[in-house]
CSV table of N, CA, C and O in Angstrom, one decimal:
chain,number,residue,atom,x,y,z
E,1,MET,N,-154.8,-16.9,-139.6
E,1,MET,CA,-154.7,-17.7,-140.4
E,1,MET,C,-155.8,-18.7,-140.8
E,1,MET,O,-156.6,-19.1,-140.0
E,2,ASP,N,-156.1,-18.8,-142.2
E,2,ASP,CA,-157.3,-19.6,-142.4
E,2,ASP,C,-157.6,-21.0,-142.3
E,2,ASP,O,-156.2,-21.8,-142.5
E,3,GLU,N,-158.3,-21.6,-142.3
E,3,GLU,CA,-158.6,-23.0,-142.2
E,3,GLU,C,-157.9,-23.9,-143.0
E,3,GLU,O,-157.4,-25.1,-142.7
E,4,LYS,N,-157.9,-23.6,-144.2
E,4,LYS,CA,-157.5,-24.4,-145.2
E,4,LYS,C,-155.9,-24.8,-145.2
E,4,LYS,O,-155.4,-25.5,-145.5
E,5,THR,N,-155.1,-23.4,-144.9
E,5,THR,CA,-153.6,-23.6,-144.5
E,5,THR,C,-153.6,-24.4,-143.4
E,5,THR,O,-152.7,-25.0,-143.5
E,6,ILE,N,-154.2,-24.4,-142.5
E,6,ILE,CA,-153.9,-25.2,-141.2
E,6,ILE,C,-154.2,-26.2,-141.4
E,6,ILE,O,-153.5,-27.5,-141.1
E,7,GLU,N,-155.2,-27.0,-142.1
E,7,GLU,CA,-155.4,-28.2,-142.8
E,7,GLU,C,-154.3,-28.6,-143.7
E,7,GLU,O,-154.0,-29.9,-143.5
E,8,ASN,N,-153.8,-27.9,-144.6
E,8,ASN,CA,-152.7,-28.5,-145.4
E,8,ASN,C,-151.4,-28.7,-144.6
E,8,ASN,O,-150.7,-29.7,-144.8
E,9,GLN,N,-151.3,-27.9,-143.4
E,9,GLN,CA,-149.9,-28.2,-143.1
E,9,GLN,C,-150.1,-29.5,-142.2
E,9,GLN,O,-149.0,-29.9,-141.7
E,10,THR,N,-151.2,-29.2,-141.3
E,10,THR,CA,-151.4,-30.7,-140.8
E,10,THR,C,-151.3,-32.0,-141.6
E,10,THR,O,-150.6,-33.0,-141.3
E,11,ARG,N,-152.0,-31.8,-142.9
E,11,ARG,CA,-151.9,-33.1,-143.5
E,11,ARG,C,-150.3,-33.4,-144.1
E,11,ARG,O,-150.0,-34.5,-144.0
E,12,LEU,N,-149.4,-32.4,-144.5
E,12,LEU,CA,-148.1,-32.6,-144.8
E,12,LEU,C,-147.5,-32.9,-143.5
E,12,LEU,O,-146.7,-34.0,-143.8
E,13,TYR,N,-147.6,-32.6,-142.4
E,13,TYR,CA,-146.9,-33.0,-141.4
E,13,TYR,C,-147.3,-34.5,-140.9
E,13,TYR,O,-146.3,-35.2,-140.8
E,14,MET,N,-148.3,-34.8,-141.0
E,14,MET,CA,-148.9,-36.3,-140.9
E,14,MET,C,-148.1,-37.2,-142.1
E,14,MET,O,-147.8,-38.4,-141.4
E,15,TYR,N,-148.2,-36.6,-143.1
E,15,TYR,CA,-147.5,-37.5,-144.1
E,15,TYR,C,-146.1,-37.8,-143.9
E,15,TYR,O,-145.6,-38.9,-143.9
E,16,ASP,N,-145.7,-36.7,-143.1
E,16,ASP,CA,-144.2,-37.0,-143.1
E,16,ASP,C,-143.8,-37.8,-141.9
E,16,ASP,O,-143.1,-38.6,-141.9
E,17,LEU,N,-144.7,-37.8,-140.9
E,17,LEU,CA,-144.7,-38.7,-139.6
E,17,LEU,C,-145.0,-40.1,-140.2
E,17,LEU,O,-144.4,-41.1,-139.8
E,18,MET,N,-145.7,-40.3,-141.0
E,18,MET,CA,-146.2,-41.6,-141.4
E,18,MET,C,-145.0,-42.3,-142.1
E,18,MET,O,-144.5,-43.3,-141.8
E,19,ASN,N,-144.4,-41.5,-143.1
E,19,ASN,CA,-143.5,-42.0,-144.0
E,19,ASN,C,-142.2,-42.1,-143.2
E,19,ASN,O,-141.7,-43.4,-143.4
E,20,THR,N,-141.9,-41.4,-142.3
E,20,THR,CA,-140.5,-41.5,-141.4
E,20,THR,C,-140.8,-42.9,-140.5
E,20,THR,O,-139.9,-43.6,-140.5
E,21,ALA,N,-142.1,-42.8,-140.2
E,21,ALA,CA,-142.2,-44.3,-139.3
E,21,ALA,C,-142.3,-45.5,-139.9
E,21,ALA,O,-141.6,-46.4,-139.5
E,22,ARG,N,-142.6,-45.5,-141.3
E,22,ARG,CA,-142.6,-46.6,-142.0
E,22,ARG,C,-141.0,-46.9,-142.3
E,22,ARG,O,-140.3,-47.9,-142.6
E,23,GLU,N,-140.3,-45.8,-142.8
E,23,GLU,CA,-139.0,-45.9,-143.2
E,23,GLU,C,-138.2,-46.4,-142.1
E,23,GLU,O,-137.0,-47.2,-142.3
E,24,HIS,N,-138.5,-46.0,-141.0
E,24,HIS,CA,-137.6,-46.5,-139.7
E,24,HIS,C,-138.1,-47.6,-138.8
E,24,HIS,O,-137.7,-47.9,-137.8
E,25,GLY,N,-138.9,-48.1,-139.5
E,25,GLY,CA,-139.6,-49.6,-138.8
E,25,GLY,C,-140.2,-49.4,-137.5
E,25,GLY,O,-139.9,-50.2,-136.8
E,26,PHE,N,-140.9,-48.5,-137.4
E,26,PHE,CA,-141.6,-48.2,-136.1
E,26,PHE,C,-142.6,-49.4,-136.0
E,26,PHE,O,-143.2,-49.6,-137.0
E,27,LYS,N,-142.9,-49.9,-134.7
E,27,LYS,CA,-143.7,-50.9,-134.4
E,27,LYS,C,-145.1,-50.3,-133.6
E,27,LYS,O,-145.1,-49.0,-133.7
E,28,ALA,N,-146.0,-51.2,-133.6
E,28,ALA,CA,-147.2,-50.5,-133.0
E,28,ALA,C,-147.2,-49.6,-131.6
E,28,ALA,O,-147.7,-48.8,-131.7
E,29,ASP,N,-146.3,-50.0,-130.8
E,29,ASP,CA,-146.2,-49.6,-129.7
E,29,ASP,C,-145.2,-48.4,-129.5
E,29,ASP,O,-145.0,-47.6,-128.5
E,30,ASP,N,-144.6,-47.9,-130.9
E,30,ASP,CA,-143.6,-46.8,-131.1
E,30,ASP,C,-144.4,-45.6,-131.2
E,30,ASP,O,-145.4,-45.6,-132.2
E,31,VAL,N,-144.3,-44.6,-130.3
E,31,VAL,CA,-145.4,-43.6,-130.2
E,31,VAL,C,-144.6,-42.1,-130.3
E,31,VAL,O,-143.5,-42.0,-129.7
E,32,TRP,N,-145.0,-41.3,-131.3
E,32,TRP,CA,-144.4,-39.9,-131.5
E,32,TRP,C,-144.7,-39.2,-130.3
E,32,TRP,O,-145.9,-39.0,-129.8
E,33,GLU,N,-143.8,-38.6,-129.6
E,33,GLU,CA,-143.8,-37.4,-128.8
E,33,GLU,C,-143.7,-36.1,-129.4
E,33,GLU,O,-143.0,-36.0,-130.3
E,34,PHE,N,-144.8,-35.1,-129.1
E,34,PHE,CA,-144.9,-33.6,-129.8
E,34,PHE,C,-144.2,-32.8,-128.9
E,34,PHE,O,-144.4,-32.7,-127.7
E,35,SER,N,-143.6,-31.7,-129.4
E,35,SER,CA,-143.2,-30.5,-128.5
E,35,SER,C,-143.2,-29.4,-129.5
E,35,SER,O,-142.9,-29.3,-130.5
E,36,LEU,N,-143.7,-28.2,-129.0
E,36,LEU,CA,-143.7,-27.0,-129.3
E,36,LEU,C,-142.5,-26.2,-128.8
E,36,LEU,O,-142.2,-26.1,-127.4
E,37,VAL,N,-141.4,-25.9,-129.6
E,37,VAL,CA,-140.1,-25.4,-128.9
E,37,VAL,C,-139.7,-24.1,-130.0
E,37,VAL,O,-140.1,-24.1,-131.0
E,38,GLY,N,-138.6,-23.7,-129.3
E,38,GLY,CA,-137.9,-22.7,-129.9
E,38,GLY,C,-136.6,-23.2,-130.8
E,38,GLY,O,-136.5,-24.4,-130.7
E,39,ASP,N,-135.8,-22.2,-131.1
E,39,ASP,CA,-134.6,-22.9,-131.8
E,39,ASP,C,-133.5,-23.8,-131.2
E,39,ASP,O,-133.1,-24.8,-131.7
E,40,VAL,N,-133.4,-23.3,-129.9
E,40,VAL,CA,-132.5,-24.1,-129.0
E,40,VAL,C,-132.9,-25.3,-128.7
E,40,VAL,O,-132.1,-26.5,-128.8
E,41,GLU,N,-134.1,-25.4,-128.2
E,41,GLU,CA,-134.7,-26.7,-128.0
E,41,GLU,C,-135.0,-27.6,-129.0
E,41,GLU,O,-134.7,-29.0,-128.9
E,42,LYS,N,-135.2,-27.2,-130.3
E,42,LYS,CA,-135.1,-28.1,-131.2
E,42,LYS,C,-133.9,-28.8,-131.6
E,42,LYS,O,-133.8,-29.6,-132.0
E,43,THR,N,-132.8,-27.9,-131.6
E,43,THR,CA,-131.5,-28.3,-131.8
E,43,THR,C,-131.2,-29.4,-131.0
E,43,THR,O,-130.6,-30.7,-131.3
E,44,ARG,N,-131.6,-29.3,-129.5
E,44,ARG,CA,-131.3,-30.3,-128.5
E,44,ARG,C,-132.0,-31.6,-128.6
E,44,ARG,O,-131.2,-32.7,-128.9
E,45,LEU,N,-133.2,-31.3,-129.1
E,45,LEU,CA,-134.2,-32.7,-129.6
E,45,LEU,C,-133.3,-33.3,-130.8
E,45,LEU,O,-133.5,-34.6,-130.7
E,46,GLN,N,-132.9,-32.8,-131.7
E,46,GLN,CA,-132.5,-33.3,-132.9
E,46,GLN,C,-131.2,-34.1,-132.4
E,46,GLN,O,-131.1,-35.0,-133.0
E,47,LYS,N,-130.3,-33.6,-131.5
E,47,LYS,CA,-129.1,-34.1,-131.2
E,47,LYS,C,-129.4,-35.3,-130.2
E,47,LYS,O,-128.6,-36.1,-130.2
E,48,THR,N,-130.4,-35.3,-129.7
E,48,THR,CA,-130.9,-36.4,-128.6
E,48,THR,C,-131.5,-37.7,-129.4
E,48,THR,O,-131.3,-38.8,-128.8
E,49,TYR,N,-132.5,-37.4,-130.2
E,49,TYR,CA,-133.3,-38.5,-130.8
E,49,TYR,C,-133.1,-38.5,-132.2
E,49,TYR,O,-133.0,-37.4,-132.8
E,50,TYR,N,-133.3,-40.0,-132.5
E,50,TYR,CA,-133.3,-39.9,-134.4
E,50,TYR,C,-134.5,-41.0,-134.7
E,50,TYR,O,-134.4,-42.2,-133.8
E,51,PRO,N,-135.3,-40.7,-135.4
E,51,PRO,CA,-135.3,-39.7,-136.3
E,51,PRO,C,-136.3,-38.6,-135.5
E,51,PRO,O,-136.9,-38.9,-134.6
E,52,THR,N,-136.0,-37.5,-135.9
E,52,THR,CA,-136.9,-36.3,-135.4
E,52,THR,C,-137.5,-35.5,-136.6
E,52,THR,O,-137.0,-35.6,-137.7
E,53,ILE,N,-138.8,-35.1,-136.3
E,53,ILE,CA,-139.5,-34.2,-137.8
E,53,ILE,C,-139.7,-32.8,-136.9
E,53,ILE,O,-140.6,-32.8,-136.2
E,54,ALA,N,-138.8,-31.7,-137.6
E,54,ALA,CA,-139.3,-30.3,-137.1
E,54,ALA,C,-139.6,-29.7,-138.2
E,54,ALA,O,-139.1,-29.8,-139.4
E,55,THR,N,-140.5,-28.9,-138.1
E,55,THR,CA,-140.8,-28.0,-138.9
E,55,THR,C,-141.3,-26.5,-138.4
E,55,THR,O,-141.9,-26.4,-137.2
E,56,LYS,N,-140.9,-25.6,-139.0
E,56,LYS,CA,-141.1,-24.2,-138.5
E,56,LYS,C,-142.4,-23.8,-139.1
E,56,LYS,O,-142.7,-23.8,-140.2
E,57,MET,N,-143.2,-23.1,-138.3
E,57,MET,CA,-144.6,-22.7,-138.6
E,57,MET,C,-144.7,-21.3,-138.2
E,57,MET,O,-143.9,-20.9,-137.1
E,58,LEU,N,-145.6,-20.6,-138.8
E,58,LEU,CA,-145.8,-19.4,-138.0
E,58,LEU,C,-146.7,-19.4,-136.8
E,58,LEU,O,-147.3,-20.6,-136.5
E,59,PRO,N,-146.3,-18.4,-136.0
E,59,PRO,CA,-147.0,-18.5,-134.4
E,59,PRO,C,-148.5,-18.9,-134.6
E,59,PRO,O,-149.1,-19.5,-133.6
E,60,GLU,N,-149.0,-18.2,-135.5
E,60,GLU,CA,-150.8,-18.2,-135.7
E,60,GLU,C,-151.2,-19.6,-135.7
E,60,GLU,O,-151.9,-20.2,-135.6
E,61,ALA,N,-150.0,-20.5,-136.7
E,61,ALA,CA,-150.6,-21.7,-137.1
E,61,ALA,C,-150.1,-22.9,-136.3
E,61,ALA,O,-150.9,-23.9,-136.0
E,62,VAL,N,-148.9,-22.9,-135.6
E,62,VAL,CA,-148.2,-23.9,-135.0
E,62,VAL,C,-148.9,-24.4,-133.8
E,62,VAL,O,-149.2,-25.8,-133.7
E,63,LEU,N,-149.8,-23.5,-133.0
E,63,LEU,CA,-150.6,-24.3,-132.0
E,63,LEU,C,-151.8,-25.2,-132.5
E,63,LEU,O,-151.9,-26.3,-132.0
E,64,GLU,N,-152.4,-24.7,-133.5
E,64,GLU,CA,-153.5,-25.2,-134.1
E,64,GLU,C,-153.2,-26.8,-134.5
E,64,GLU,O,-153.9,-27.7,-134.6
E,65,VAL,N,-151.9,-26.6,-135.4
E,65,VAL,CA,-151.5,-27.9,-136.4
E,65,VAL,C,-151.1,-28.7,-135.2
E,65,VAL,O,-151.6,-30.0,-135.1
E,66,PHE,N,-150.5,-28.3,-134.2
E,66,PHE,CA,-150.0,-29.4,-132.8
E,66,PHE,C,-151.4,-29.8,-132.5
E,66,PHE,O,-151.7,-30.9,-132.1
E,67,HIS,N,-152.4,-29.2,-132.1
E,67,HIS,CA,-153.8,-29.8,-131.5
E,67,HIS,C,-154.5,-30.7,-132.4
E,67,HIS,O,-154.8,-31.7,-131.9
E,68,LEU,N,-154.3,-30.3,-133.7
E,68,LEU,CA,-155.1,-31.2,-134.9
E,68,LEU,C,-154.3,-32.5,-134.9
E,68,LEU,O,-154.8,-33.7,-134.9
E,69,ILE,N,-152.8,-32.6,-134.9
E,69,ILE,CA,-152.3,-33.6,-134.9
E,69,ILE,C,-152.5,-34.5,-133.9
E,69,ILE,O,-152.5,-35.7,-133.9
E,70,LYS,N,-152.3,-34.2,-132.5
E,70,LYS,CA,-152.4,-34.9,-131.0
E,70,LYS,C,-153.8,-35.4,-131.3
E,70,LYS,O,-153.9,-36.7,-131.0
E,71,SER,N,-155.0,-34.7,-131.8
E,71,SER,CA,-156.3,-35.2,-131.8
E,71,SER,C,-156.4,-36.2,-132.8
E,71,SER,O,-157.0,-37.6,-132.5
E,72,ARG,N,-156.0,-36.1,-134.1
E,72,ARG,CA,-155.8,-37.2,-135.1
E,72,ARG,C,-155.1,-38.6,-134.6
E,72,ARG,O,-155.4,-39.6,-135.1
E,73,LEU,N,-154.1,-38.4,-133.9
E,73,LEU,CA,-153.4,-39.6,-133.6
E,73,LEU,C,-153.8,-40.2,-132.3
E,73,LEU,O,-153.2,-41.1,-131.4
E,74,ASN,N,-154.9,-39.6,-131.7
E,74,ASN,CA,-155.7,-40.1,-130.4
E,74,ASN,C,-154.6,-39.9,-129.3
E,74,ASN,O,-154.5,-41.2,-128.4
E,75,GLN,N,-154.0,-39.0,-129.1
E,75,GLN,CA,-153.1,-38.7,-128.1
E,75,GLN,C,-153.6,-37.6,-127.2
E,75,GLN,O,-154.1,-36.6,-127.3
E,76,SER,N,-153.3,-38.0,-125.8
E,76,SER,CA,-154.1,-37.2,-124.7
E,76,SER,C,-153.2,-35.8,-124.4
E,76,SER,O,-151.7,-36.2,-124.9
E,77,PHE,N,-153.5,-34.8,-124.1
E,77,PHE,CA,-152.8,-33.7,-123.8
E,77,PHE,C,-152.5,-33.5,-122.4
E,77,PHE,O,-153.2,-33.7,-121.5
E,78,SER,N,-151.3,-33.3,-122.1
E,78,SER,CA,-150.6,-33.1,-120.8
E,78,SER,C,-151.1,-31.7,-120.4
E,78,SER,O,-151.9,-30.8,-121.2
E,79,ARG,N,-151.1,-31.8,-119.0
E,79,ARG,CA,-151.5,-30.3,-118.3
E,79,ARG,C,-150.8,-29.2,-118.8
E,79,ARG,O,-151.2,-28.0,-119.0
E,80,ASP,N,-149.5,-29.1,-119.4
E,80,ASP,CA,-148.7,-28.0,-119.7
E,80,ASP,C,-149.3,-27.8,-121.3
E,80,ASP,O,-149.3,-26.6,-121.8
E,81,GLU,N,-149.4,-28.8,-121.9
E,81,GLU,CA,-149.7,-28.8,-123.4
E,81,GLU,C,-151.2,-28.2,-123.5
E,81,GLU,O,-151.6,-27.2,-124.3
E,82,GLN,N,-152.2,-28.4,-122.4
E,82,GLN,CA,-153.4,-27.9,-122.2
E,82,GLN,C,-153.4,-26.3,-122.1
E,82,GLN,O,-154.4,-25.5,-122.6
E,83,SER,N,-152.4,-26.0,-121.3
E,83,SER,CA,-152.3,-24.5,-120.9
E,83,SER,C,-151.7,-23.6,-121.8
E,83,SER,O,-151.7,-22.4,-121.9
E,84,LEU,N,-151.1,-24.1,-122.9
E,84,LEU,CA,-150.6,-23.4,-124.0
E,84,LEU,C,-151.6,-22.4,-124.7
E,84,LEU,O,-152.7,-22.9,-124.8
E,85,ASP,N,-151.3,-21.3,-125.1
E,85,ASP,CA,-152.1,-20.2,-125.8
E,85,ASP,C,-151.1,-19.5,-126.8
E,85,ASP,O,-150.0,-19.7,-126.6
E,86,LYS,N,-152.0,-18.7,-127.6
E,86,LYS,CA,-151.2,-18.0,-128.6
E,86,LYS,C,-150.2,-17.0,-128.2
E,86,LYS,O,-149.1,-16.9,-128.6
E,87,ARG,N,-150.7,-16.6,-127.0
E,87,ARG,CA,-149.8,-15.3,-126.6
E,87,ARG,C,-148.5,-16.2,-125.9
E,87,ARG,O,-147.4,-15.7,-126.0
E,88,THR,N,-148.6,-17.1,-125.1
E,88,THR,CA,-147.5,-17.9,-124.8
E,88,THR,C,-146.5,-18.4,-126.0
E,88,THR,O,-145.3,-18.4,-125.8
E,89,VAL,N,-147.0,-18.9,-127.0
E,89,VAL,CA,-146.4,-19.1,-128.3
E,89,VAL,C,-145.5,-18.3,-128.7
E,89,VAL,O,-144.5,-18.3,-129.2
E,90,VAL,N,-146.4,-17.2,-128.8
E,90,VAL,CA,-145.5,-15.8,-129.4
E,90,VAL,C,-144.6,-15.3,-128.5
E,90,VAL,O,-143.3,-15.1,-129.0
E,91,THR,N,-144.8,-15.1,-127.1
E,91,THR,CA,-143.8,-14.4,-126.4
E,91,THR,C,-142.6,-15.5,-126.0
E,91,THR,O,-141.3,-15.2,-125.8
E,92,ASP,N,-142.7,-16.8,-126.1
E,92,ASP,CA,-142.0,-17.7,-125.6
E,92,ASP,C,-141.2,-18.3,-127.1
E,92,ASP,O,-140.3,-18.9,-127.2
E,93,ASN,N,-141.5,-17.8,-128.1
E,93,ASN,CA,-140.9,-17.8,-129.9
E,93,ASN,C,-140.9,-19.5,-129.7
E,93,ASN,O,-140.0,-19.8,-130.4
E,94,LEU,N,-141.9,-20.1,-129.5
E,94,LEU,CA,-142.2,-21.4,-130.0
E,94,LEU,C,-142.7,-21.6,-131.1
E,94,LEU,O,-143.8,-21.9,-131.4
E,95,ASN,N,-141.8,-21.5,-132.3
E,95,ASN,CA,-142.3,-21.8,-133.7
E,95,ASN,C,-142.0,-23.0,-134.5
E,95,ASN,O,-141.9,-23.1,-135.7
E,96,TYR,N,-141.5,-24.0,-133.7
E,96,TYR,CA,-141.1,-25.3,-134.3
E,96,TYR,C,-142.1,-26.2,-133.5
E,96,TYR,O,-142.2,-26.2,-132.4
E,97,LEU,N,-142.8,-27.0,-134.3
E,97,LEU,CA,-143.4,-28.5,-133.9
E,97,LEU,C,-142.4,-29.6,-134.1
E,97,LEU,O,-142.0,-29.8,-135.5
E,98,VAL,N,-142.0,-30.1,-133.0
E,98,VAL,CA,-140.8,-31.3,-133.3
E,98,VAL,C,-141.6,-32.7,-133.0
E,98,VAL,O,-142.3,-32.7,-131.7
E,99,ALA,N,-141.4,-33.7,-133.8
E,99,ALA,CA,-141.8,-35.0,-133.4
E,99,ALA,C,-140.5,-35.9,-133.1
E,99,ALA,O,-139.5,-35.8,-133.8
E,100,TYR,N,-140.8,-36.5,-131.9
E,100,TYR,CA,-139.5,-37.8,-131.8
E,100,TYR,C,-140.3,-38.9,-131.1
E,100,TYR,O,-141.1,-38.7,-130.4
E,101,ASN,N,-139.1,-39.9,-130.9
E,101,ASN,CA,-139.7,-41.1,-130.1
E,101,ASN,C,-138.9,-41.3,-128.8
E,101,ASN,O,-137.5,-41.3,-129.2
E,102,LEU,N,-139.3,-41.5,-127.7
E,102,LEU,CA,-138.3,-41.5,-126.7
E,102,LEU,C,-137.7,-42.8,-126.5
E,102,LEU,O,-136.7,-43.1,-126.0
E,103,LYS,N,-138.1,-43.8,-127.4
E,103,LYS,CA,-137.5,-45.0,-127.5
E,103,LYS,C,-136.1,-45.0,-128.3
E,103,LYS,O,-135.6,-46.3,-128.7
E,104,ARG,N,-136.0,-44.2,-129.2
E,104,ARG,CA,-135.0,-43.9,-130.2
E,104,ARG,C,-134.2,-42.7,-130.0
E,104,ARG,O,-134.0,-42.1,-130.9
E,105,PRO,N,-133.1,-42.9,-128.9
E,105,PRO,CA,-132.1,-42.1,-128.7
E,105,PRO,C,-131.0,-41.9,-129.8
E,105,PRO,O,-131.0,-43.3,-130.1
E,106,ARG,N,-130.4,-41.0,-130.1
E,106,ARG,CA,-129.4,-40.9,-131.1
E,106,ARG,C,-128.0,-41.7,-130.3
E,106,ARG,O,-127.7,-41.4,-129.3
E,107,THR,N,-127.7,-42.5,-131.1
E,107,THR,CA,-126.1,-43.5,-130.5
E,107,THR,C,-125.0,-42.3,-130.9
E,107,THR,O,-125.1,-41.7,-131.8
């Protein structure tokens, strides 16, 4: 996957994040959480939290976009997130990048 495509997908995702945060009145302490997940986990997150932003990406791109977004938002990486590699993404079928806010459960 080339750099331009990764950058474009990152920009589009960031645009969606900022618009959704603005539309739903996020405050300064409202922070997006990010997960690389498969189909079942994506559905569970969407049923648990609102709003969520879920985007399906190619396995070659999803990990790089995930890292770029966390870096641009100055978020640290957990131990599990640091251990993710492309092989894990492909074998576990983690093709969705999902953003959600833990303070906003779906009622």
